[in-house]
XYZ file of C-alpha atoms in Angstrom:
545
model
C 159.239 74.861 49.715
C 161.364 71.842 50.173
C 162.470 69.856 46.728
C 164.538 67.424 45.596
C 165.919 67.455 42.120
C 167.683 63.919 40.928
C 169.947 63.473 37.722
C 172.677 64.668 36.429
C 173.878 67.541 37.903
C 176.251 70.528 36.498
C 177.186 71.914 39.108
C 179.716 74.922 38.048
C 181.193 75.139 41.069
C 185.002 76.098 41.842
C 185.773 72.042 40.687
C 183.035 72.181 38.214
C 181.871 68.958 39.161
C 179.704 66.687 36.993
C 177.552 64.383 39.502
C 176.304 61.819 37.534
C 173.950 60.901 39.088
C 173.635 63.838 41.599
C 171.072 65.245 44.119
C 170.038 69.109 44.517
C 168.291 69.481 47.933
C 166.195 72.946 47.762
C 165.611 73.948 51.474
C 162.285 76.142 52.249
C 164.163 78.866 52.924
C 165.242 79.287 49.293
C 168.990 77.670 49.547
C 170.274 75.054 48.566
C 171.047 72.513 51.608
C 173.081 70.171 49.724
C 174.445 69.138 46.218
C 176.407 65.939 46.170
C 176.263 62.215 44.800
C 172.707 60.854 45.012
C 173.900 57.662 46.516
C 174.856 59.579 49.549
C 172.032 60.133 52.682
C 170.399 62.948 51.765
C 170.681 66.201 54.724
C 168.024 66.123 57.246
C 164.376 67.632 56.933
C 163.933 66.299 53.331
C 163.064 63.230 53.898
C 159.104 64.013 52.654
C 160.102 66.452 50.245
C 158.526 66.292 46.709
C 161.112 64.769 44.686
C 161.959 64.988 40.414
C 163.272 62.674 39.291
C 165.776 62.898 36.339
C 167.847 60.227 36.744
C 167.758 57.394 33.454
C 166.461 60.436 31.092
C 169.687 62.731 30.350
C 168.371 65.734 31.707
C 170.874 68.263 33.195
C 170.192 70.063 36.496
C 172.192 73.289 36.205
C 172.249 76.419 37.995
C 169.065 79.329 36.604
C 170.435 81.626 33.857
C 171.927 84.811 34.848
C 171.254 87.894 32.580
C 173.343 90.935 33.507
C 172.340 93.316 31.159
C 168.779 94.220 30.120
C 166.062 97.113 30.024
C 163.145 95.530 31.217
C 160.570 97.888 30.755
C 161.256 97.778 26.701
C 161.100 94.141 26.675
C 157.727 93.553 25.144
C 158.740 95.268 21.728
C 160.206 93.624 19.056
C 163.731 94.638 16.978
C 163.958 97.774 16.176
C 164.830 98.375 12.376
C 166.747 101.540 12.609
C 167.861 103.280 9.141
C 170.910 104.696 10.741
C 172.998 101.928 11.760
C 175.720 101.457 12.256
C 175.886 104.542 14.697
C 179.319 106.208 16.537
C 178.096 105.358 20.093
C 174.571 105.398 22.537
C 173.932 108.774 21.924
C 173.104 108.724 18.634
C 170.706 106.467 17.920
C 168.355 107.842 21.049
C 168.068 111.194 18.759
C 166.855 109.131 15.754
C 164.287 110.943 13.727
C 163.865 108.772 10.414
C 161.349 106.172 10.226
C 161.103 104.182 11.843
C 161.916 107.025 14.149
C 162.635 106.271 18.045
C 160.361 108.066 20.069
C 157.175 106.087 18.589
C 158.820 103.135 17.920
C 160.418 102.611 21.709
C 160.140 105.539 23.769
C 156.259 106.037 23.619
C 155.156 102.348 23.490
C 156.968 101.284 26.679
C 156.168 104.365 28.519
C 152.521 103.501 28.009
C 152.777 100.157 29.063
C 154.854 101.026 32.047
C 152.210 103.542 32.940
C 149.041 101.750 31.977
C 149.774 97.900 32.895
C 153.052 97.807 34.951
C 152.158 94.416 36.837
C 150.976 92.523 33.785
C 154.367 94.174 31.327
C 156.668 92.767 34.875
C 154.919 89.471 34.251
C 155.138 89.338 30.888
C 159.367 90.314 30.565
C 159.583 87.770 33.306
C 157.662 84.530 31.830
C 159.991 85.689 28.800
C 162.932 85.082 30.935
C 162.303 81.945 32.434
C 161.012 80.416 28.966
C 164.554 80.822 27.804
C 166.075 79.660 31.663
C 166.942 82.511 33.496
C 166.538 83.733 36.806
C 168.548 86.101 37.513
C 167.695 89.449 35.182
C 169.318 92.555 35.882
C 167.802 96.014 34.150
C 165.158 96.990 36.666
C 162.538 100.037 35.361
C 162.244 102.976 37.878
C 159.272 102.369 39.806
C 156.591 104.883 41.629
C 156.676 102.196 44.954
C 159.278 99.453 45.554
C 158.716 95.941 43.368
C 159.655 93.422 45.525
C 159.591 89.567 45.262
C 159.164 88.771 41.422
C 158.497 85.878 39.509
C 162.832 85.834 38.890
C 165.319 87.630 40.960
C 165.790 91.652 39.416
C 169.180 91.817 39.971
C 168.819 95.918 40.983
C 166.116 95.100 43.305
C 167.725 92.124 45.742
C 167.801 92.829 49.337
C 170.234 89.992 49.943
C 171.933 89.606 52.389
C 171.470 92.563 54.648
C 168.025 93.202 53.859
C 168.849 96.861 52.009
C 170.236 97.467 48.358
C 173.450 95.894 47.926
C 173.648 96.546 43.771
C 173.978 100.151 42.347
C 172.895 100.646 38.455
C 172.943 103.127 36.106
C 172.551 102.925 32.421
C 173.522 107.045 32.177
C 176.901 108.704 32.241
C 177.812 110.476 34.885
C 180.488 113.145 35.753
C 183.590 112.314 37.017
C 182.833 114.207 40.809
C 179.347 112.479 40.604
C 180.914 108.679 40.175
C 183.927 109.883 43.376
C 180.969 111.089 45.138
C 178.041 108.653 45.196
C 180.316 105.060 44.627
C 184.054 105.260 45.456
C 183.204 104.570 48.774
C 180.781 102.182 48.136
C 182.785 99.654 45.907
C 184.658 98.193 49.124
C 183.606 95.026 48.850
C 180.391 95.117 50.080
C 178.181 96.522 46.967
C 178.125 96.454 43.366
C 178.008 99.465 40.728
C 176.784 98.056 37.002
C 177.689 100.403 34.856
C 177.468 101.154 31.177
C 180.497 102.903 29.796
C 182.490 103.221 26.422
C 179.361 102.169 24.465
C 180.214 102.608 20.553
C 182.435 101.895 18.158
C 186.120 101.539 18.031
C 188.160 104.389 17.029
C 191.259 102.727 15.402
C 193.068 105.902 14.207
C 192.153 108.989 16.385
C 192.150 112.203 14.661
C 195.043 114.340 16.842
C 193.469 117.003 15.736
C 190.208 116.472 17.224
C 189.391 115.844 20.929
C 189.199 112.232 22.256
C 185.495 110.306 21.801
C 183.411 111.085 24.575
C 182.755 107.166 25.217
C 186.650 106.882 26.183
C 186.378 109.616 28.643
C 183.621 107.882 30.476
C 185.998 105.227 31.035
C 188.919 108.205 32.434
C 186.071 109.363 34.610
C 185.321 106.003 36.087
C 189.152 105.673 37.198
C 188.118 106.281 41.138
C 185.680 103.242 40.678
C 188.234 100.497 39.249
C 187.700 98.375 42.638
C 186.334 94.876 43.041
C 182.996 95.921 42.746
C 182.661 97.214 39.691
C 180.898 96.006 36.637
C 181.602 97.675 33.261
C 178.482 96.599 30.237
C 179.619 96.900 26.870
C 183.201 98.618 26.897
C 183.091 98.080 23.064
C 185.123 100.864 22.393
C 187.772 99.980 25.026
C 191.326 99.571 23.969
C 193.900 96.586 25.548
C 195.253 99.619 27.655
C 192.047 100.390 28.904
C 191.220 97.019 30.433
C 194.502 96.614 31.578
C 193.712 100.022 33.712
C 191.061 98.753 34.982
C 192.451 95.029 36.237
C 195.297 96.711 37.889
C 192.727 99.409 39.716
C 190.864 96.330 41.175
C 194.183 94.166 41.908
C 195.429 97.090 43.666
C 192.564 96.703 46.166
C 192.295 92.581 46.129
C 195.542 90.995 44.253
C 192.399 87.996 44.290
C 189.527 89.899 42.653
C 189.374 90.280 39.008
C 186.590 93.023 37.153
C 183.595 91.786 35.033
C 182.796 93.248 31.702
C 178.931 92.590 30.524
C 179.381 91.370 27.269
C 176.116 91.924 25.035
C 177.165 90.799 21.372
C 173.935 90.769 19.281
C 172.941 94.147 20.214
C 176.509 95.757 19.950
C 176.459 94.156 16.141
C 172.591 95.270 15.733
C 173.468 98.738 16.585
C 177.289 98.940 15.794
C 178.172 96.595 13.771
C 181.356 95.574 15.977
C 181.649 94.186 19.272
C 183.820 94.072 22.608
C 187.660 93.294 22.355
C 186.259 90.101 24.672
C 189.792 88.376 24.094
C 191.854 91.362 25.233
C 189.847 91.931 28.399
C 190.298 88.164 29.429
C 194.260 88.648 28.800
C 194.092 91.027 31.153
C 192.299 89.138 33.651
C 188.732 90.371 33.433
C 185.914 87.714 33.801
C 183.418 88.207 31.205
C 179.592 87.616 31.535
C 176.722 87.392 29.058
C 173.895 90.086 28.817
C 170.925 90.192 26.034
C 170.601 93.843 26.322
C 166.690 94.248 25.221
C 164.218 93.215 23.000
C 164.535 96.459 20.032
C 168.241 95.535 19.502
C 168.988 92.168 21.446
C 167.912 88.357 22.034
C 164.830 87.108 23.948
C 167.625 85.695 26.732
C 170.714 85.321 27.506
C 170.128 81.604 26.537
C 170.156 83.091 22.892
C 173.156 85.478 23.173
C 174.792 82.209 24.375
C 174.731 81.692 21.067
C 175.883 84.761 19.491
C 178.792 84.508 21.520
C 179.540 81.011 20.578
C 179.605 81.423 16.590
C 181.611 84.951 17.068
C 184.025 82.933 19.447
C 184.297 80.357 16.607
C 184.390 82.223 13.319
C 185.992 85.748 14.361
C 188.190 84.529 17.647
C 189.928 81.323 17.024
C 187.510 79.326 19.822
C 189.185 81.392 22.163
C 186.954 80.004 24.690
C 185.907 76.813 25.121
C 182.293 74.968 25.743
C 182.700 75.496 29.396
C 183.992 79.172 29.442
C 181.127 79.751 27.247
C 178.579 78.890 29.760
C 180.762 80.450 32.677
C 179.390 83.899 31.264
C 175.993 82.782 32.242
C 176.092 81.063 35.266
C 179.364 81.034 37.631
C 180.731 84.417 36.258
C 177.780 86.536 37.094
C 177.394 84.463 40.135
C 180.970 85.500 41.094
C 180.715 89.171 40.140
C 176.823 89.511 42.509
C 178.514 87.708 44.931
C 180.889 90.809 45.982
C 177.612 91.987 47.225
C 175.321 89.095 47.487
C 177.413 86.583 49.888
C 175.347 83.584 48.424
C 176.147 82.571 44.837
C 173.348 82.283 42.154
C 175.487 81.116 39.394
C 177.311 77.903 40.951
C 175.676 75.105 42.664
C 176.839 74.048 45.789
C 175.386 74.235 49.891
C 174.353 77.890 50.711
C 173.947 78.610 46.939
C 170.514 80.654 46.164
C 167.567 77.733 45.109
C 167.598 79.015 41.270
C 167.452 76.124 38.918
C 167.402 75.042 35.210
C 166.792 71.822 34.291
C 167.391 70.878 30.297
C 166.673 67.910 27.780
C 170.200 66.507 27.020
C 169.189 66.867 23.352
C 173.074 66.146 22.495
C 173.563 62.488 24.161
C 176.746 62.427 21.865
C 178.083 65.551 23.366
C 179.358 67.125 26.579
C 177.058 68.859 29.146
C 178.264 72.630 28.349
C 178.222 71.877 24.230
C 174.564 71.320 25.509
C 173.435 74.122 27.032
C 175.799 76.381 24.141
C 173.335 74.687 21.438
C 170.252 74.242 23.695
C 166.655 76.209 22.725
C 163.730 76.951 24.418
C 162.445 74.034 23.177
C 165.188 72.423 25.332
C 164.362 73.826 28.923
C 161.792 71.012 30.888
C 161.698 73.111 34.280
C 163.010 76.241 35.460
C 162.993 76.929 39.267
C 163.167 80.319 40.929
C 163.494 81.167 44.556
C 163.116 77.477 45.150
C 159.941 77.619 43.829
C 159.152 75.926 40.357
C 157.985 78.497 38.087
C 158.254 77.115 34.436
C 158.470 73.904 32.691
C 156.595 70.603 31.270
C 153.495 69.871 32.938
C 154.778 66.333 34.314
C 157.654 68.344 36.348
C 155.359 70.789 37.714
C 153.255 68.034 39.334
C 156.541 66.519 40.177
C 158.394 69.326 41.913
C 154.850 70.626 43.495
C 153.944 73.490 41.541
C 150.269 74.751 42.081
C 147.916 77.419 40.345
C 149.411 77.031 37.221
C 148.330 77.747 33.524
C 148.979 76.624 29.870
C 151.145 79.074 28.224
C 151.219 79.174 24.440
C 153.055 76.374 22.580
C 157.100 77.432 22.973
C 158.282 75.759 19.568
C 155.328 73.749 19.463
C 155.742 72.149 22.931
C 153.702 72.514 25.905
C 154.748 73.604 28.489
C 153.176 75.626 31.940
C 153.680 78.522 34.084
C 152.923 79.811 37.414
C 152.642 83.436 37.317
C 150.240 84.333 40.561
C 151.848 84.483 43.726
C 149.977 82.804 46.960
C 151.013 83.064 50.987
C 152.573 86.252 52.717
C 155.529 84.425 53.826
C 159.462 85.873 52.953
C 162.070 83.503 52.905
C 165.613 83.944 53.917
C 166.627 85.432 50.988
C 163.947 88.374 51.203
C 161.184 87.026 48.635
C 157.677 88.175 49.835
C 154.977 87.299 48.274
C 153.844 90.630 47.125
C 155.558 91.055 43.706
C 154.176 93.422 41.015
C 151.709 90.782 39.601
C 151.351 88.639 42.300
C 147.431 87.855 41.696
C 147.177 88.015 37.339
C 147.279 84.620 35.899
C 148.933 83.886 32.568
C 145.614 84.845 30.285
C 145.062 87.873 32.712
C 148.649 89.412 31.912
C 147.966 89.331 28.454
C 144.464 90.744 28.605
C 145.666 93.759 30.194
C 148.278 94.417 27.774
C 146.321 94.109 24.902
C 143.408 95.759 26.563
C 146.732 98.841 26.636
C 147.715 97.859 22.928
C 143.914 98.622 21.510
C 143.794 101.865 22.991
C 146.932 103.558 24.043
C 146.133 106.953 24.349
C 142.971 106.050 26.693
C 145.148 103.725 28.609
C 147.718 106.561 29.055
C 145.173 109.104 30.047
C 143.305 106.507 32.744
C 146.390 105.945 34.164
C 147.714 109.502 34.653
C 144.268 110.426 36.338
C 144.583 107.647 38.738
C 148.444 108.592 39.107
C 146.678 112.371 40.166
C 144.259 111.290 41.999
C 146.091 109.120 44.514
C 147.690 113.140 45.442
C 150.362 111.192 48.357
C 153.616 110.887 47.278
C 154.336 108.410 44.715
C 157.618 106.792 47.461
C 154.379 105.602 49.431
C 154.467 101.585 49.346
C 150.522 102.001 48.547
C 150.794 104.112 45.595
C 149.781 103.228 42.681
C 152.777 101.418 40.190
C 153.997 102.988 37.312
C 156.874 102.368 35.325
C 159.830 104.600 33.828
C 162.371 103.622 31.467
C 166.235 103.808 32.197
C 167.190 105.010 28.757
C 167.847 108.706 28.095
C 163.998 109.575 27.807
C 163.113 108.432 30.576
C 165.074 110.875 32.276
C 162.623 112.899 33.232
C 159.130 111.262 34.910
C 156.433 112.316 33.018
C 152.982 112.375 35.134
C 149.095 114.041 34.214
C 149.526 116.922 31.917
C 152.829 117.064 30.981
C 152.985 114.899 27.388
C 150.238 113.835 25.618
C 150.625 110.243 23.562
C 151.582 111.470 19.622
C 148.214 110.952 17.554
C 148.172 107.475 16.257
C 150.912 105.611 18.178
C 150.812 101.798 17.206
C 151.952 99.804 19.616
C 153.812 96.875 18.848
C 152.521 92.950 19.388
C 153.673 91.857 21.869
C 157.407 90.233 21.149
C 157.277 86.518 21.071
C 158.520 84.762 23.890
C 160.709 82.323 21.576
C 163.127 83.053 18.595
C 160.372 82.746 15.941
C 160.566 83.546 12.298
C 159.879 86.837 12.450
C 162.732 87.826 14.452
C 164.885 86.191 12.364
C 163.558 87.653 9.401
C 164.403 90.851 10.991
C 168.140 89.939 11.761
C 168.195 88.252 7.705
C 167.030 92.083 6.439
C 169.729 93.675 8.145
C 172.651 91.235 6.721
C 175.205 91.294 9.346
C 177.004 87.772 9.558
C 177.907 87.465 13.039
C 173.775 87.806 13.616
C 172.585 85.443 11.008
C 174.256 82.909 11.766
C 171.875 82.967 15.022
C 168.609 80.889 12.712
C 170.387 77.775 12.203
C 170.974 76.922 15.975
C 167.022 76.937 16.016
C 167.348 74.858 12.555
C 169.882 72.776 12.098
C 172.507 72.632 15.227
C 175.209 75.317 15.414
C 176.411 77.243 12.520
């Protein structure tokens, strides 16, 4: 649909233009025709194009929120309280038996809701997204049949622009021969590999005597994959050395290009109690962009990692970055790094760009735009916009920008606000969004019923949905088959279907995680005592810590 968005405008693109006021023309074909200085004439075929008007009210059109690095499918749990923290590295912590042990407190819980209500969890992680502004989430759950066309762009799922996957993920090692084999020839230039590698803690003084941590060889095995299309998440045990390596593989290739490290700071201090050497990888060139991991060790969105990443930038690196490089990791960087693949960028806004919007209160009159979005909440975000079609925000902009079928979602920090989850028309745009999503017909009540209907009785849930997954007999690659959902993580390995596991005797599955920051996550982060994390409440209190 055609829209016009008027105020003022942060654009992020290569001048990183403020246009104040500015213009945002959304074309129906899910681009952007024009940004530029709403004075000008706007571009032809909007002239009876709904129109918001901003302008006289300090709101800040910026480019959606990109995310990328999640787990989707685990997104509807809340943090997970492990006894064994902080742990060496990613393997450890999967193998946790103590209470509150892994298997029944993340493994079990999202493989029944994957199974039993996969359209209604998709809706759910996404509303979650777009409540804190993003629209770009990468982290896509193995799927029975393809998911195409969501409420926000999965990142692993995009068909842009050659209408086939252009963005290669995997959240498990793999061999040396395995990464030459399946992606050296693949990151050319044309696709992406995200990649987690080196996740653990830093090993300051190596035992000689002992061989070298198994999170550094990942890194030795990925050295046929240092090209311009590779993105590294985490890297937190990664030495100076290391990410020089890996800058000079992709310079090699394009003296232009730089690499991306996915920098996810709550959950590396949730689970490790240290971080990514962020400030070494950007002396060595390396763009760095923002990731909230998932819901049993991270934020809600990357609008809250924002965050993290500000008050470890100011208390533990000098404000090596500043307000705008902040919000780079969110918007422009990511948009660079898909773009390898992509062609269009999501993360700057500018003519050609992908139609993914944000539009916040300028709750900050007395600061700068990017000190705004750094401090901004979900209280904060008026209107989010995804595939140029307006998917979140205050009831007045909905009307405004043309939203229809909409619903009242709960209060987000006592606010109201509305969504439109259910999906109308069979039409794909240019930028390959049908209109048959995972949860294209639920509403916003609907979604939650069938969770909860999943939450009151798992193990019948489980075993209804494992007959049905029988019972359809075709193979599950069929586009008709019936969804499921299988994690990424280490369990999820192996797809379990009818017969094969049986849900443990009493599993409790979670509430449903809020779709805010609300007290009961922070109470969480307070228990576990970790500065760098609690210093995350009084952004949502009081302004920045």
């Amino acid at each position: 649909m055609a829209l016009v968005l008027r105020g003022t405008v942060v654009t992020f693109d290569e001048e990183h233009r403020i246009l104040d006021p500015g213009a945002v023309y959304v074309g129906d074909d899910g681009r952007l025709g024009a940004v530029q200085p709403a004075g000008q004439p706007p571009p032809a075929g909007f002239a009876a194009a709904p129109a918001v008007d901003l302008t006289g009210t300090g709101a800040l059109v910026l480019p959606g929120l990109v995310d990328l690095h999640s787990h989707l499918q685990y997104n509807t749990l809340p943090l997970w309280e492990a006894v064994g923290v902080p742990y060496p590295h990613h393997d450890r912590w999967v193998d946790e038996k103590r209470p509150p042990d892994y298997s029944t407190s993340v493994t079990w819980p999202a493989k029944v809701l994957g199974t039993a209500a996969p359209e209604a969890l998709l809706a759910y992680i996404e509303v979650k997204a777009l409540v804190g502004g993003s629209t770009s989430l990468q982290g896509a759950p193995r799927s029975t049949r393809p998911i195409d066309g969501g409420l926000v762009r999965i990142v692993d799922l995009e068909k842009l622009p050659a209408g086939h996957d252009m963005v290669l993920t995997a959240a498990l090692q793999k061999t040396a021969d395995e990464l030459r084999d399946q992606t050296a020839g693949l990151l050319n230039g044309t696709r992406v590999l995200i990649y987690h590698v080196a996740e653990g803690r830093h090993v300051t003084e190596p035992d000689p005597t002992k061989p070298v941590s198994h999170v550094h060889i990942e890194f030795d095995h990925l050295a046929p994959c240092l090209k311009p299309g590779l993105i590294c998440v985490h890297g937190t045990a990664l030495t100076p050395a290391e990410f020089a390596a890996w800058q000079q593989g992709v310079t090699a290739v394009n003296p232009a290009e730089r690499g991306t490290v996915v920098w996810s700071p709550f959950s590396n201090h949730w689970l490790y109690h240290e971080t990514t050497d962020v400030v070494a990888a950007t002396a060595q060139g390396l763009r760095i962009a923002l990731g909230s991991d998932w819901s049993p060790s991270g934020t809600k969105h990357v609008l809250g990692e924002l965050k993290v990443a500000d008050g470890i930038n100011h208390h533990e690196l000098g404000d090596h970055f500043d307000d705008r490089g902040l919000c780079d990791m969110v918007t422009a960087n990511p948009g660079d790094a898909l773009a390898t693949a992509w062609g269009p960028q999501v993360g700057r806004l500018a003519a050609g760009s992908l139609a993914d919007l944000l539009v916040l209160e300028r709750h900050e009159p007395g600061e700068d735009v990017y000190r705004n979005l750094v401090d901004a909440t979900e209280r904060h975000v008026l209107l989010v916009v995804a595939r140029g079609v307006p998917r979140y925000g205050t009831g007045p902009l909905m009307t405004a920008a043309g939203a229809t079928d909409t619903d009242a979602i709960e209060p987000v920090a006592g606010l109201r606000r509305r969504v439109a989850v259910r999906r109308t028309g069979g039409t794909t745009g240019a930028d390959g969004a049908g209109a048959t999503g995972a949860g294209a017909t639920l509403d916003w009540p609907a979604v939650k019923r069938a969770l909860e209907k999943v939450r009151r009785d798992p193990q019948a849930a489980w075993r209804d949905a494992q007959e049905g997954l029988v019972a359809w007999g075709a193979p599950l690659a069929d586009p008709d088959a019936p969804l499921a959902l299988f994690g990424d993580m280490p369990e999820g390995e192996e797809v379990a279907l009818a017969g094969t596991d049986d849900v443990p005797a009493g599993l409790v599955i979670p509430e449903l995680d809020a779709l805010t920051h609300d007290e009961a996550f922070f109470a969480a982060v307070d228990r576990t005592g970790i500065p760098e994390l609690q210093r995350l409440r009084k952004y949502y209190e009081e302004g920045p810590a």
